[in-house]
mmCIF file of N, CA, C and O in Angstrom:
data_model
loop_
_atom_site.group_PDB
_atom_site.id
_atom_site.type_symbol
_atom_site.label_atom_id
_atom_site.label_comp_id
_atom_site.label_asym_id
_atom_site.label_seq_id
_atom_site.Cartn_x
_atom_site.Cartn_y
_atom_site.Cartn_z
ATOM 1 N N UNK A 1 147.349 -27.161 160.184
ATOM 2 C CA UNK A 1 147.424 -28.008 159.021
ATOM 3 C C UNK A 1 146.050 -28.638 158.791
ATOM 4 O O UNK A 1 145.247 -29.126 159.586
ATOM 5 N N UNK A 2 146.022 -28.487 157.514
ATOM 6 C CA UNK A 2 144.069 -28.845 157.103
ATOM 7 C C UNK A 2 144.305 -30.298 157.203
ATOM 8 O O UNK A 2 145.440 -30.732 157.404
ATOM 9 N N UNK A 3 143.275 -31.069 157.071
ATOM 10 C CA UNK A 3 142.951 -32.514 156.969
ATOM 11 C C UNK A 3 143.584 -33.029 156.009
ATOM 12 O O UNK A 3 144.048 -34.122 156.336
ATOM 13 N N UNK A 4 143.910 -32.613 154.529
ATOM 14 C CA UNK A 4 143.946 -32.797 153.441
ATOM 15 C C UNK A 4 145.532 -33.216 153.338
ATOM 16 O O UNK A 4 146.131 -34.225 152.966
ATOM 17 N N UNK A 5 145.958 -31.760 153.924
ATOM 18 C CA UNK A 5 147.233 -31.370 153.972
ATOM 19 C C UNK A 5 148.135 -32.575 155.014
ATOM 20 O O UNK A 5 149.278 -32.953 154.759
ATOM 21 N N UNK A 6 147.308 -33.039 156.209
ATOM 22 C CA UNK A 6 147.985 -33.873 156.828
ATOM 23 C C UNK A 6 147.447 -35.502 155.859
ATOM 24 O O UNK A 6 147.937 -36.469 156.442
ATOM 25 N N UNK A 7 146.988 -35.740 155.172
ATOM 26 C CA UNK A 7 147.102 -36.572 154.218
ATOM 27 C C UNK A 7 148.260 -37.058 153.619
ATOM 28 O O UNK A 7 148.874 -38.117 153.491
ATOM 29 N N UNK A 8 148.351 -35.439 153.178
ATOM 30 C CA UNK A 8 149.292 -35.363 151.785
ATOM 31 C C UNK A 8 150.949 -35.490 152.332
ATOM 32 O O UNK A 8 152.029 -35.639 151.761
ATOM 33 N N UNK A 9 150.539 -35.355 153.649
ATOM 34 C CA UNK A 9 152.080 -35.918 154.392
ATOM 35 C C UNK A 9 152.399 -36.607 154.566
ATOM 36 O O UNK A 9 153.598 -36.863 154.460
ATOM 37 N N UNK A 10 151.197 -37.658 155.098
ATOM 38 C CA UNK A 10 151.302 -38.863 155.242
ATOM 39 C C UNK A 10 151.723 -39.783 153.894
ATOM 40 O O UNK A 10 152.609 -40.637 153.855
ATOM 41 N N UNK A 11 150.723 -39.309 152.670
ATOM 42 C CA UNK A 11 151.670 -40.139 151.599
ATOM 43 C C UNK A 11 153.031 -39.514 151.393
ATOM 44 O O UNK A 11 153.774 -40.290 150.792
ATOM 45 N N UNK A 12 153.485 -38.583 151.640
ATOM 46 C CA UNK A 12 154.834 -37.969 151.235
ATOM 47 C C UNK A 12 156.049 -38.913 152.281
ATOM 48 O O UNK A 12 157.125 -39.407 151.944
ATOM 49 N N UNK A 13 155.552 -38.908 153.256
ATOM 50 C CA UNK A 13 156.527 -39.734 153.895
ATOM 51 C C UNK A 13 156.352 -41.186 153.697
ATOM 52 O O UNK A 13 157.421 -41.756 153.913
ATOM 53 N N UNK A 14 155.225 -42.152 153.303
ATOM 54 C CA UNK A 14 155.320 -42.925 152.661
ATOM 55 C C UNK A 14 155.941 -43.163 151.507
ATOM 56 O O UNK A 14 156.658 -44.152 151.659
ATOM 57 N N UNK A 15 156.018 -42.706 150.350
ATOM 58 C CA UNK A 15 156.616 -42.703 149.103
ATOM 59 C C UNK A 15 158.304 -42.289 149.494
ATOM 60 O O UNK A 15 159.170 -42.904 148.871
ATOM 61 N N UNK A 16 158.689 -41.361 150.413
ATOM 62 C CA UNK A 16 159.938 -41.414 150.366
ATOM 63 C C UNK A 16 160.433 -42.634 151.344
ATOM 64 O O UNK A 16 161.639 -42.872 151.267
ATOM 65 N N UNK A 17 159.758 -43.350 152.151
ATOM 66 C CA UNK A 17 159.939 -44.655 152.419
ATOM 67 C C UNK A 17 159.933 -45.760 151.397
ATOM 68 O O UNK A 17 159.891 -46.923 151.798
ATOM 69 N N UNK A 18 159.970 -45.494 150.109
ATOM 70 C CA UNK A 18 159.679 -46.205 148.929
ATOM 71 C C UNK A 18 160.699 -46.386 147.952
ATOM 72 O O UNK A 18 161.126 -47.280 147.222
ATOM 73 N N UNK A 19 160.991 -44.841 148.300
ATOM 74 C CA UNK A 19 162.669 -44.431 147.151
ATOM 75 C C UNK A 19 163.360 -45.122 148.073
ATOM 76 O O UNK A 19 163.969 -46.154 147.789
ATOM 77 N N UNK A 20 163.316 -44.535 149.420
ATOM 78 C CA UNK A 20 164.331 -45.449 149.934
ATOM 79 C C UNK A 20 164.803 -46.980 149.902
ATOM 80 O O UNK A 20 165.963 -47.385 149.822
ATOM 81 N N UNK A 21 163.861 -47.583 149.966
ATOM 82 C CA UNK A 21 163.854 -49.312 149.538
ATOM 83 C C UNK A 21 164.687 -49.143 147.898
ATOM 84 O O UNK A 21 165.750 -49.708 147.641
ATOM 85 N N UNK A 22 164.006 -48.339 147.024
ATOM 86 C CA UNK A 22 164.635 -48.506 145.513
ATOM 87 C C UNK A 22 165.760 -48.456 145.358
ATOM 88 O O UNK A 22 166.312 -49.146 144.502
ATOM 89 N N UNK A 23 166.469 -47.552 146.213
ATOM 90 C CA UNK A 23 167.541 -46.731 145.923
ATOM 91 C C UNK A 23 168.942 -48.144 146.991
ATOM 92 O O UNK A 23 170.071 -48.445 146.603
ATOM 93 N N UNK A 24 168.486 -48.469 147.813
ATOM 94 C CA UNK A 24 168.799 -49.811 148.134
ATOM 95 C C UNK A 24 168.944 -51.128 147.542
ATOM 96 O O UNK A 24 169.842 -51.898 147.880
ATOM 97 N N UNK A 25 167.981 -51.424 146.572
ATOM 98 C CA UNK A 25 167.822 -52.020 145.711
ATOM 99 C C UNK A 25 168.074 -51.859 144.589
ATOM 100 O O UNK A 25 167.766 -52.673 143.719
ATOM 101 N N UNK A 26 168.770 -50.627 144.345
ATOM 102 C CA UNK A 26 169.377 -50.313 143.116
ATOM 103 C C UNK A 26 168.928 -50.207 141.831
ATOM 104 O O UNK A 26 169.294 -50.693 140.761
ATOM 105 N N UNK A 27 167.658 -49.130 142.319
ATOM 106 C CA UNK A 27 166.432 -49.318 141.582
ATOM 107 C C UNK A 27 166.516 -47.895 141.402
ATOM 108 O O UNK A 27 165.704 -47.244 142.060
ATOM 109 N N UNK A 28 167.420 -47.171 140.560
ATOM 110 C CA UNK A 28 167.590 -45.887 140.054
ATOM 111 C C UNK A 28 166.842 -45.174 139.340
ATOM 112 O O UNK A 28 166.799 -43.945 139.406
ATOM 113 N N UNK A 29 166.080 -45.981 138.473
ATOM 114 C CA UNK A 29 165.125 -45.322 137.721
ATOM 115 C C UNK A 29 163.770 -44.896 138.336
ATOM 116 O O UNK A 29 163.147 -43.839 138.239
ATOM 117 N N UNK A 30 163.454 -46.274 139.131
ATOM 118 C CA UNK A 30 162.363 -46.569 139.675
ATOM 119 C C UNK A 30 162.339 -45.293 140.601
ATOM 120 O O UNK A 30 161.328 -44.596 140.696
ATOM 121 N N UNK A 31 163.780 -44.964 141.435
ATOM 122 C CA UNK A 31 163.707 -44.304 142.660
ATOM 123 C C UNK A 31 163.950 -42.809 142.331
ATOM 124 O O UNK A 31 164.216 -41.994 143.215
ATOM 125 N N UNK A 32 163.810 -42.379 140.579
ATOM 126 C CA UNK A 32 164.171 -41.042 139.949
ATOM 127 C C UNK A 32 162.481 -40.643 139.461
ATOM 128 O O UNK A 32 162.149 -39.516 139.095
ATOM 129 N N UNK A 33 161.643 -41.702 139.543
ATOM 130 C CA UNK A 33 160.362 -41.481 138.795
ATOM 131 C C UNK A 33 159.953 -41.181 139.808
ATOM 132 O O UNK A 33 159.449 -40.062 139.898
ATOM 133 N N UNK A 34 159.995 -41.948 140.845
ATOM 134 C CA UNK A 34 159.380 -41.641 142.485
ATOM 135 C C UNK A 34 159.544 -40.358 142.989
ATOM 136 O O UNK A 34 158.651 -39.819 143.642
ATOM 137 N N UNK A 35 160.657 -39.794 142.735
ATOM 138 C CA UNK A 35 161.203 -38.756 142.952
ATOM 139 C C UNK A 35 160.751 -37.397 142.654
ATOM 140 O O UNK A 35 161.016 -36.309 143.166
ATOM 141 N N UNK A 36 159.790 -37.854 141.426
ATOM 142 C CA UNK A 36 159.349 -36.662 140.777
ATOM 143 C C UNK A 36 157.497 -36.672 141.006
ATOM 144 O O UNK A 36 156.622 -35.977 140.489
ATOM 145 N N UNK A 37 157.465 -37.252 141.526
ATOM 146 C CA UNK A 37 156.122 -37.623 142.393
ATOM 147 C C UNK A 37 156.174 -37.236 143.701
ATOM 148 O O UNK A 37 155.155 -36.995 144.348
ATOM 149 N N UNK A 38 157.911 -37.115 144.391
ATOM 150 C CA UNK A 38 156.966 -36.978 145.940
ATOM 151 C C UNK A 38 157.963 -35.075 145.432
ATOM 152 O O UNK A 38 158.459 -34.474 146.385
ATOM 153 N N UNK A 39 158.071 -34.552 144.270
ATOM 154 C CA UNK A 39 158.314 -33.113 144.157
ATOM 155 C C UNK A 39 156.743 -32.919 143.585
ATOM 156 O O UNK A 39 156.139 -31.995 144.130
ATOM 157 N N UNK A 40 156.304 -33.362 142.977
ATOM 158 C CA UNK A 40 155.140 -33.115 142.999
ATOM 159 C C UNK A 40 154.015 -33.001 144.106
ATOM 160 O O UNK A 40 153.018 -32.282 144.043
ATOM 161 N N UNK A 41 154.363 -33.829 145.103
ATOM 162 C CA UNK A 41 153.265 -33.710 146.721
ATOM 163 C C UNK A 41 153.836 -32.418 147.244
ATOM 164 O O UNK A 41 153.038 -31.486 147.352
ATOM 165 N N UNK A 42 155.277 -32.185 147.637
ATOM 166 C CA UNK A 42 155.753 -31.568 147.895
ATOM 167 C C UNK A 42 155.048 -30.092 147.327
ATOM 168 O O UNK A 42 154.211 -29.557 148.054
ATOM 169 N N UNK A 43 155.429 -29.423 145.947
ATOM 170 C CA UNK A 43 154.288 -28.823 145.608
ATOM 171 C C UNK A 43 153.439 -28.565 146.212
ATOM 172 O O UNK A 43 153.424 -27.439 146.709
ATOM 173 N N UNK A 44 152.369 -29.450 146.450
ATOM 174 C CA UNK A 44 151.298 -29.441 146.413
ATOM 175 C C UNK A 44 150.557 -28.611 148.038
ATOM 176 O O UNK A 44 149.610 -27.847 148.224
ATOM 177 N N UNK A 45 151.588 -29.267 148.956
ATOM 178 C CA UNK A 45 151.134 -28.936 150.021
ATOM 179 C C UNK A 45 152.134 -27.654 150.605
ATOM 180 O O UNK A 45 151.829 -27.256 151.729
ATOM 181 N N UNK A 46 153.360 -26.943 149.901
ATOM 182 C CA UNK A 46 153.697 -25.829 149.702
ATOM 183 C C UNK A 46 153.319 -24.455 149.225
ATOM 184 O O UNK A 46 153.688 -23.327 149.552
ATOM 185 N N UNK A 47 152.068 -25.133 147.941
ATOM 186 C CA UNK A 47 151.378 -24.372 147.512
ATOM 187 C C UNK A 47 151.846 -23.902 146.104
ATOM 188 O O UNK A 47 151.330 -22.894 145.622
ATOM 189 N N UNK A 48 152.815 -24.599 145.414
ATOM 190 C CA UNK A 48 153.653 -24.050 144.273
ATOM 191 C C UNK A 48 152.824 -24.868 143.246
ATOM 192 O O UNK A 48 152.540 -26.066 143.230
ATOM 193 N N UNK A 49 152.581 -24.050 142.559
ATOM 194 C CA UNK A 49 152.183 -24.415 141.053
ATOM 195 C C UNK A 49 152.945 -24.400 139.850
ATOM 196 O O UNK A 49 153.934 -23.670 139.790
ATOM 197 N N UNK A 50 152.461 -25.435 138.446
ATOM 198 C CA UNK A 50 153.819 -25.705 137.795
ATOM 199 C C UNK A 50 153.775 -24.454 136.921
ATOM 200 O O UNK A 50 153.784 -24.705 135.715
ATOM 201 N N UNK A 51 153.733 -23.255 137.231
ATOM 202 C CA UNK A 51 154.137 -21.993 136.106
ATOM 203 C C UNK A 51 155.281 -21.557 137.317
ATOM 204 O O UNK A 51 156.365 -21.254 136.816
ATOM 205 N N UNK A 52 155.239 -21.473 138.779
ATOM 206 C CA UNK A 52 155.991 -21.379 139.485
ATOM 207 C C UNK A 52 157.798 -22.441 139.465
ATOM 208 O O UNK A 52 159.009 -22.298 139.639
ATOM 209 N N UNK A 53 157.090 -23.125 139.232
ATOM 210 C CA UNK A 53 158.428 -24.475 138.881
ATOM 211 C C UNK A 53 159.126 -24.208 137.516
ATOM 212 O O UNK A 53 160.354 -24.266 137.452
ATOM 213 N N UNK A 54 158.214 -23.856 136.198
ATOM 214 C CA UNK A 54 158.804 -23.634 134.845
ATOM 215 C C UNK A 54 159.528 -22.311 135.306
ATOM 216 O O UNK A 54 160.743 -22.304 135.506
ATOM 217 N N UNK A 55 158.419 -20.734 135.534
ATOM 218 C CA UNK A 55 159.512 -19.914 135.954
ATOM 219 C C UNK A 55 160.933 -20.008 136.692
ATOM 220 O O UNK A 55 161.864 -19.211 136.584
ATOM 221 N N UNK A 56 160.881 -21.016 137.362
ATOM 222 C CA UNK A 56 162.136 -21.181 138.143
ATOM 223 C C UNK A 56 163.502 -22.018 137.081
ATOM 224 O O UNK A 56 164.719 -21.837 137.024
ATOM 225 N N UNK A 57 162.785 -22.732 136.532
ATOM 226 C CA UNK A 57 163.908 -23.224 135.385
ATOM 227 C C UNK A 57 164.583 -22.696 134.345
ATOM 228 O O UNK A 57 165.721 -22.952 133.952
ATOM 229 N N UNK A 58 163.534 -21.703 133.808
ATOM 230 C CA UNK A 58 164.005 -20.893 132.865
ATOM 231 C C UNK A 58 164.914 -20.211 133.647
ATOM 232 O O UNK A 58 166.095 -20.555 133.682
ATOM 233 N N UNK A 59 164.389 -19.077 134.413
ATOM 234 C CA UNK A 59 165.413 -18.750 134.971
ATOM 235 C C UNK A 59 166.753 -19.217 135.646
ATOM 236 O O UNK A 59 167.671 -18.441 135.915
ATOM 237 N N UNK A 60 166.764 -20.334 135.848
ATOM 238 C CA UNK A 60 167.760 -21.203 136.315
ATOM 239 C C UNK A 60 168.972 -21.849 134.755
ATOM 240 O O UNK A 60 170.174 -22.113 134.725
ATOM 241 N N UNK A 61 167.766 -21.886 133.572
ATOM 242 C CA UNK A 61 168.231 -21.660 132.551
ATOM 243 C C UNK A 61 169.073 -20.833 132.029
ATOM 244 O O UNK A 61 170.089 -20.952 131.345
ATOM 245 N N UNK A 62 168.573 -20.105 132.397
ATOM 246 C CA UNK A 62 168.605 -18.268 132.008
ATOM 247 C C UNK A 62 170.586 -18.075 132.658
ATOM 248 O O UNK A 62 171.577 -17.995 131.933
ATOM 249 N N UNK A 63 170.550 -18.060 133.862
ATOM 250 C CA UNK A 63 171.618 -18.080 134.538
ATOM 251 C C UNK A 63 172.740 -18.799 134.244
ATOM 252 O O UNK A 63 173.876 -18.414 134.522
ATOM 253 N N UNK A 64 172.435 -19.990 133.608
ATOM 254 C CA UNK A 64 173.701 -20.981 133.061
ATOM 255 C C UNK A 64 173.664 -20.943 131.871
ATOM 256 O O UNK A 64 174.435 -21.698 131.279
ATOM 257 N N UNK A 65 172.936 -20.227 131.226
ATOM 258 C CA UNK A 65 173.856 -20.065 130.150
ATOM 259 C C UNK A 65 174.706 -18.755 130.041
ATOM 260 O O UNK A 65 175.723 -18.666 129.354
ATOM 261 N N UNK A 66 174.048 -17.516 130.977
ATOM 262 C CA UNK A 66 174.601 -16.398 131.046
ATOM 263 C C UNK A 66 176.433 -16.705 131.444
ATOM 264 O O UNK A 66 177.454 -16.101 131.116
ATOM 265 N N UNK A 67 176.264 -17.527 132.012
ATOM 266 C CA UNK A 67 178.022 -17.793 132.673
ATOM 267 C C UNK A 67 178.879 -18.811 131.938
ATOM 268 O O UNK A 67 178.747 -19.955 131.504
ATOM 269 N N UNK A 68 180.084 -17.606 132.012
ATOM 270 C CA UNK A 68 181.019 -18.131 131.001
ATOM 271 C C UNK A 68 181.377 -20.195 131.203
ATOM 272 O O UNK A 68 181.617 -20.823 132.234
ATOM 273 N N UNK A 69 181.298 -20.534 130.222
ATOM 274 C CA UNK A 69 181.933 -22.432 130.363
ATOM 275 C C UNK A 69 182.999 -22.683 131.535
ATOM 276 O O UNK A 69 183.930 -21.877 131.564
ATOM 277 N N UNK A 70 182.986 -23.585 132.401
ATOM 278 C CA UNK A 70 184.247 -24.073 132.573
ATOM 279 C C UNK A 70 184.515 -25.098 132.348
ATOM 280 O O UNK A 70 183.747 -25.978 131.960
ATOM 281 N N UNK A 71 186.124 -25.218 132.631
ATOM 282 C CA UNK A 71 186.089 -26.725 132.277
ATOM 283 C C UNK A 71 185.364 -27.864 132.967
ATOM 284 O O UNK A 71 184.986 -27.781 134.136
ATOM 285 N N UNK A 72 185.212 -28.759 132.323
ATOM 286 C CA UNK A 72 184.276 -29.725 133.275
ATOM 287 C C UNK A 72 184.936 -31.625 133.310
ATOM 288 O O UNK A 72 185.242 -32.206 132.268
ATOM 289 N N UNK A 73 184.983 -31.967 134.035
ATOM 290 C CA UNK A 73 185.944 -33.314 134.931
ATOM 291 C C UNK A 73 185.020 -33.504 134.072
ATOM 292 O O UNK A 73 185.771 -33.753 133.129
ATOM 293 N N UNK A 74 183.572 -33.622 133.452
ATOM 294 C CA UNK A 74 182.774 -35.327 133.043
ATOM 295 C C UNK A 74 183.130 -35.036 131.830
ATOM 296 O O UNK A 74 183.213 -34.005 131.162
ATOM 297 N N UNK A 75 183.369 -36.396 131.638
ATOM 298 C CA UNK A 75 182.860 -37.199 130.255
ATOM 299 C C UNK A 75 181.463 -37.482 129.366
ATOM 300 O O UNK A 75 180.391 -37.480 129.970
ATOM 301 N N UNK A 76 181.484 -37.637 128.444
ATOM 302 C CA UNK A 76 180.082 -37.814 127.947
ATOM 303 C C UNK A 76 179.409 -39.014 128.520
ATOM 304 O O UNK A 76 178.184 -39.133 128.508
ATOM 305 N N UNK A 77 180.399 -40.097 129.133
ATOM 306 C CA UNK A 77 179.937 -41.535 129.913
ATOM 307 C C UNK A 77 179.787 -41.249 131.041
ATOM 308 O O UNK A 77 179.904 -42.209 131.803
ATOM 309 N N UNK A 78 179.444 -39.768 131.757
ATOM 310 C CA UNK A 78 179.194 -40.166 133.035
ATOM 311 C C UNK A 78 177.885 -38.923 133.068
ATOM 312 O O UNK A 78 177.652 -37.932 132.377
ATOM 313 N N UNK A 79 177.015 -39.750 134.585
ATOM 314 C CA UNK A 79 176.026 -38.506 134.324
ATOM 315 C C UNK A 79 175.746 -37.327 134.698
ATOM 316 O O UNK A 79 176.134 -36.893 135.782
ATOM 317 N N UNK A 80 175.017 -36.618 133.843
ATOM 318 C CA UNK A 80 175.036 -34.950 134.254
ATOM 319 C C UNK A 80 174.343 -34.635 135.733
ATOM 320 O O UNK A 80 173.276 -35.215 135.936
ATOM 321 N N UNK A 81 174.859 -33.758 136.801
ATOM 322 C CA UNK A 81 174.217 -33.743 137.765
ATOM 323 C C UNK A 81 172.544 -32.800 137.141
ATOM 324 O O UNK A 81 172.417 -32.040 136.180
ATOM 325 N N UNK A 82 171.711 -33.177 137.956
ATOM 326 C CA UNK A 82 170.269 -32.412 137.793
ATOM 327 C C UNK A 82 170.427 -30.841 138.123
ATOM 328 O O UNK A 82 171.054 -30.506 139.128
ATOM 329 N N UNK A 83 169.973 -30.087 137.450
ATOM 330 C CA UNK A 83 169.604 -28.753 137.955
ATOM 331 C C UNK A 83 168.628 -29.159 138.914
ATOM 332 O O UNK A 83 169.081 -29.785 139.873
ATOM 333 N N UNK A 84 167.626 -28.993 138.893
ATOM 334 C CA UNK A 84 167.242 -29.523 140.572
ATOM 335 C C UNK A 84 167.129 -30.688 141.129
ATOM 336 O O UNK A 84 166.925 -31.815 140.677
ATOM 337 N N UNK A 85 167.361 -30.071 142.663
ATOM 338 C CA UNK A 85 167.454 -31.101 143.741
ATOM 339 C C UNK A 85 166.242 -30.891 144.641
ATOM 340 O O UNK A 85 165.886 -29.865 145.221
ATOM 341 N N UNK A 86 165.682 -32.130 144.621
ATOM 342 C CA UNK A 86 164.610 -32.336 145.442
ATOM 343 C C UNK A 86 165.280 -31.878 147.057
ATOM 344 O O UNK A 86 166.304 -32.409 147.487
ATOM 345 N N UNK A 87 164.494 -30.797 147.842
ATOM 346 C CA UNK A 87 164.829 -30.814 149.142
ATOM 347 C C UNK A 87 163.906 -31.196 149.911
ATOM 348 O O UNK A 87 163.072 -31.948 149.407
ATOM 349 N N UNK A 88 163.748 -30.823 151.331
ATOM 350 C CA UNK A 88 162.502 -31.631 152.339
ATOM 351 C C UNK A 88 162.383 -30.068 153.076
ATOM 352 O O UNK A 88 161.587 -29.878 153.996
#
């Protein structure tokens, strides 16, 4: 692991020490913006670039709409789960 790279870990596990406080604090938004910052480090030190991430949506696109509807338990008052999920 390069110098850089053990950096970029070090803030990664900082910042998800961060959501965590938010998400405690009931700081949902705060801890959904954060979120998309430590998928962005994440990235970074994976090596994925964002034509790699768009390809993956479309296609992820691509797939849900190909499949037939089902019915679905939500309501318009509740919220839609994310097509992606941040993993570690």
């Amino acid at each position: 692991m390069s110098h850089s790279d053990e950096q970029l870990q070090s803030v990664l596990e900082t910042l998800e020490g961060c959501r965590r406080v938010l998400n405690a604090c009931d700081s949902r938004e705060s801890a959904e913006l954060l979120s998309i910052v430590i998928l962005d480090v994440r990235m970074k030190l994976k090596g994925i670039d964002s034509a790699d991430l768009k390809a993956l949506c479309d296609e992820m696109l691509r797939s849900a709409a190909s499949e037939p509807p089902s019915p679905s338990k939500q309501t318009q008052d509740q919220p839609r789960r994310p097509l992606l999920r941040v993993v570690k």
